Amino acid sequence: QLQLVESGGESVRAGGSLRLSCAASGSTSSMDYMAWFRRRPGKEREGVAFITGGQTYYSDSVKGRFTISQDSAKKLLYLQMNGLKPEDTAIYYCAADRRWWRVSDMTGEFRVWGQGTQVTVST
């Protein structure tokens, strides 16, 4: 069974950068479609970035600042976050084993989730 563990979240100043990692273990047959979601304080979970093969998709709020990438050989998923803003403060989750997603509004459902990693951006 696939398991996901995120890391890399920490507190940074606005304008700074972070790279989140998501390490997969167990059965990795469900890694063809993966994603990063986040839950900001007081808000619903939202899709941030999706990846399948060489195709990537981003929410409007992070487009141009965040980059999702995948190292399939190492079973790792990354989220490079540049130009961080206070509104990026959230718990970030990686997800795999897609049920469905809709890139038009960056929503989706996945069967496997990590435990989350906290990112805090201060002014």
mmCIF file with all atom_site columns, C-alpha atoms in Angstrom, residues 44-112:
data_model
loop_
_atom_site.group_PDB
_atom_site.id
_atom_site.type_symbol
_atom_site.label_atom_id
_atom_site.label_alt_id
_atom_site.label_comp_id
_atom_site.label_asym_id
_atom_site.label_entity_id
_atom_site.label_seq_id
_atom_site.pdbx_PDB_ins_code
_atom_site.Cartn_x
_atom_site.Cartn_y
_atom_site.Cartn_z
_atom_site.occupancy
_atom_site.B_iso_or_equiv
_atom_site.pdbx_formal_charge
_atom_site.auth_seq_id
_atom_site.auth_comp_id
_atom_site.auth_asym_id
_atom_site.auth_atom_id
_atom_site.pdbx_PDB_model_num
ATOM 1  C CA . GLU A 1 44  ? -11.283 24.776 2.775   1.00 0.00 ? 44  GLU A CA 1
ATOM 2  C CA . ARG A 1 45  ? -8.612  22.536 1.324   1.00 0.00 ? 45  ARG A CA 1
ATOM 3  C CA . GLU A 1 46  ? -7.533  23.720 -2.109  1.00 0.00 ? 46  GLU A CA 1
ATOM 4  C CA . GLY A 1 47  ? -5.551  22.272 -4.955  1.00 0.00 ? 47  GLY A CA 1
ATOM 5  C CA . VAL A 1 48  ? -2.219  23.974 -5.531  1.00 0.00 ? 48  VAL A CA 1
ATOM 6  C CA . ALA A 1 49  ? -0.448  21.920 -8.198  1.00 0.00 ? 49  ALA A CA 1
ATOM 7  C CA . PHE A 1 50  ? -1.087  18.727 -10.150 1.00 0.00 ? 50  PHE A CA 1
ATOM 8  C CA . ILE A 1 51  ? 1.308   16.618 -12.180 1.00 0.00 ? 51  ILE A CA 1
ATOM 9  C CA . THR A 1 52  ? 1.001   13.707 -14.577 1.00 0.00 ? 52  THR A CA 1
ATOM 10 C CA . GLY A 1 53  ? 3.859   12.694 -16.799 1.00 0.00 ? 53  GLY A CA 1
ATOM 11 C CA . GLY A 1 54  ? 5.326   15.920 -18.042 1.00 0.00 ? 54  GLY A CA 1
ATOM 12 C CA . GLN A 1 55  ? 2.120   17.877 -17.665 1.00 0.00 ? 55  GLN A CA 1
ATOM 13 C CA . THR A 1 56  ? 1.672   20.296 -14.768 1.00 0.00 ? 56  THR A CA 1
ATOM 14 C CA . TYR A 1 57  ? -1.217  22.439 -13.607 1.00 0.00 ? 57  TYR A CA 1
ATOM 15 C CA . TYR A 1 58  ? -1.347  25.242 -11.039 1.00 0.00 ? 58  TYR A CA 1
ATOM 16 C CA . SER A 1 59  ? -3.888  27.276 -9.214  1.00 0.00 ? 59  SER A CA 1
ATOM 17 C CA . ASP A 1 60  ? -3.982  30.926 -10.211 1.00 0.00 ? 60  ASP A CA 1
ATOM 18 C CA . SER A 1 61  ? -2.796  31.950 -6.759  1.00 0.00 ? 61  SER A CA 1
ATOM 19 C CA . VAL A 1 62  ? 0.556   30.169 -7.145  1.00 0.00 ? 62  VAL A CA 1
ATOM 20 C CA . LYS A 1 63  ? 1.103   30.155 -10.894 1.00 0.00 ? 63  LYS A CA 1
ATOM 21 C CA . GLY A 1 64  ? 4.513   31.574 -11.746 1.00 0.00 ? 64  GLY A CA 1
ATOM 22 C CA . ARG A 1 65  ? 5.776   31.176 -8.184  1.00 0.00 ? 65  ARG A CA 1
ATOM 23 C CA . PHE A 1 66  ? 5.445   27.442 -7.433  1.00 0.00 ? 66  PHE A CA 1
ATOM 24 C CA . THR A 1 67  ? 6.793   24.500 -9.417  1.00 0.00 ? 67  THR A CA 1
ATOM 25 C CA . ILE A 1 68  ? 5.735   20.884 -9.002  1.00 0.00 ? 68  ILE A CA 1
ATOM 26 C CA . SER A 1 69  ? 8.105   18.142 -10.085 1.00 0.00 ? 69  SER A CA 1
ATOM 27 C CA . GLN A 1 70  ? 8.537   14.440 -9.660  1.00 0.00 ? 70  GLN A CA 1
ATOM 28 C CA . ASP A 1 71  ? 11.471  12.065 -9.455  1.00 0.00 ? 71  ASP A CA 1
ATOM 29 C CA . SER A 1 72  ? 9.824   8.752  -10.181 1.00 0.00 ? 72  SER A CA 1
ATOM 30 C CA . ALA A 1 73  ? 13.021  6.739  -9.754  1.00 0.00 ? 73  ALA A CA 1
ATOM 31 C CA . LYS A 1 74  ? 13.429  8.101  -6.237  1.00 0.00 ? 74  LYS A CA 1
ATOM 32 C CA . LYS A 1 75  ? 9.692   8.058  -5.544  1.00 0.00 ? 75  LYS A CA 1
ATOM 33 C CA . LEU A 1 76  ? 9.738   11.727 -4.636  1.00 0.00 ? 76  LEU A CA 1
ATOM 34 C CA . LEU A 1 77  ? 7.361   14.581 -5.342  1.00 0.00 ? 77  LEU A CA 1
ATOM 35 C CA . TYR A 1 78  ? 8.508   18.185 -4.891  1.00 0.00 ? 78  TYR A CA 1
ATOM 36 C CA . LEU A 1 79  ? 6.957   21.595 -4.605  1.00 0.00 ? 79  LEU A CA 1
ATOM 37 C CA . GLN A 1 80  ? 9.384   24.457 -5.121  1.00 0.00 ? 80  GLN A CA 1
ATOM 38 C CA . MET A 1 81  ? 7.851   27.613 -3.684  1.00 0.00 ? 81  MET A CA 1
ATOM 39 C CA . ASN A 1 82  ? 9.365   30.986 -4.529  1.00 0.00 ? 82  ASN A CA 1
ATOM 40 C CA . GLY A 1 83  ? 8.190   34.488 -3.750  1.00 0.00 ? 83  GLY A CA 1
ATOM 41 C CA . LEU A 1 84  ? 6.271   33.283 -0.729  1.00 0.00 ? 84  LEU A CA 1
ATOM 42 C CA . LYS A 1 85  ? 3.508   35.490 0.614   1.00 0.00 ? 85  LYS A CA 1
ATOM 43 C CA . PRO A 1 86  ? 1.789   35.509 4.018   1.00 0.00 ? 86  PRO A CA 1
ATOM 44 C CA . GLU A 1 87  ? -1.329  34.142 2.327   1.00 0.00 ? 87  GLU A CA 1
ATOM 45 C CA . ASP A 1 88  ? 0.641   31.009 1.417   1.00 0.00 ? 88  ASP A CA 1
ATOM 46 C CA . THR A 1 89  ? 0.642   30.093 5.113   1.00 0.00 ? 89  THR A CA 1
ATOM 47 C CA . ALA A 1 90  ? -1.004  26.680 5.276   1.00 0.00 ? 90  ALA A CA 1
ATOM 48 C CA . ILE A 1 91  ? -0.590  23.002 5.896   1.00 0.00 ? 91  ILE A CA 1
ATOM 49 C CA . TYR A 1 92  ? 0.558   21.448 2.634   1.00 0.00 ? 92  TYR A CA 1
ATOM 50 C CA . TYR A 1 93  ? -0.400  17.905 1.702   1.00 0.00 ? 93  TYR A CA 1
ATOM 51 C CA . CYS A 1 94  ? 0.743   15.654 -1.100  1.00 0.00 ? 94  CYS A CA 1
ATOM 52 C CA . ALA A 1 95  ? -1.722  13.232 -2.620  1.00 0.00 ? 95  ALA A CA 1
ATOM 53 C CA . ALA A 1 96  ? -1.657  10.226 -4.955  1.00 0.00 ? 96  ALA A CA 1
ATOM 54 C CA . ASP A 1 97  ? -3.914  7.558  -6.413  1.00 0.00 ? 97  ASP A CA 1
ATOM 55 C CA . ARG A 1 98  ? -6.260  9.957  -8.110  1.00 0.00 ? 98  ARG A CA 1
ATOM 56 C CA . ARG A 1 99  ? -9.977  9.293  -8.241  1.00 0.00 ? 99  ARG A CA 1
ATOM 57 C CA . TRP A 1 100 ? -10.611 12.369 -10.340 1.00 0.00 ? 100 TRP A CA 1
ATOM 58 C CA . TRP A 1 101 ? -9.398  15.895 -10.806 1.00 0.00 ? 101 TRP A CA 1
ATOM 59 C CA . ARG A 1 102 ? -10.583 18.959 -12.636 1.00 0.00 ? 102 ARG A CA 1
ATOM 60 C CA . VAL A 1 103 ? -7.830  21.326 -13.650 1.00 0.00 ? 103 VAL A CA 1
ATOM 61 C CA . SER A 1 104 ? -10.216 24.132 -14.522 1.00 0.00 ? 104 SER A CA 1
ATOM 62 C CA . ASP A 1 105 ? -10.722 24.827 -10.838 1.00 0.00 ? 105 ASP A CA 1
ATOM 63 C CA . MET A 1 106 ? -7.972  22.660 -9.343  1.00 0.00 ? 106 MET A CA 1
ATOM 64 C CA . THR A 1 107 ? -10.268 20.358 -7.451  1.00 0.00 ? 107 THR A CA 1
ATOM 65 C CA . GLY A 1 108 ? -9.929  16.628 -7.076  1.00 0.00 ? 108 GLY A CA 1
ATOM 66 C CA . GLU A 1 109 ? -10.135 13.541 -4.940  1.00 0.00 ? 109 GLU A CA 1
ATOM 67 C CA . PHE A 1 110 ? -7.300  11.207 -4.123  1.00 0.00 ? 110 PHE A CA 1
ATOM 68 C CA . ARG A 1 111 ? -7.178  7.991  -2.145  1.00 0.00 ? 111 ARG A CA 1
ATOM 69 C CA . VAL A 1 112 ? -3.793  8.454  -0.492  1.00 0.00 ? 112 VAL A CA 1
#
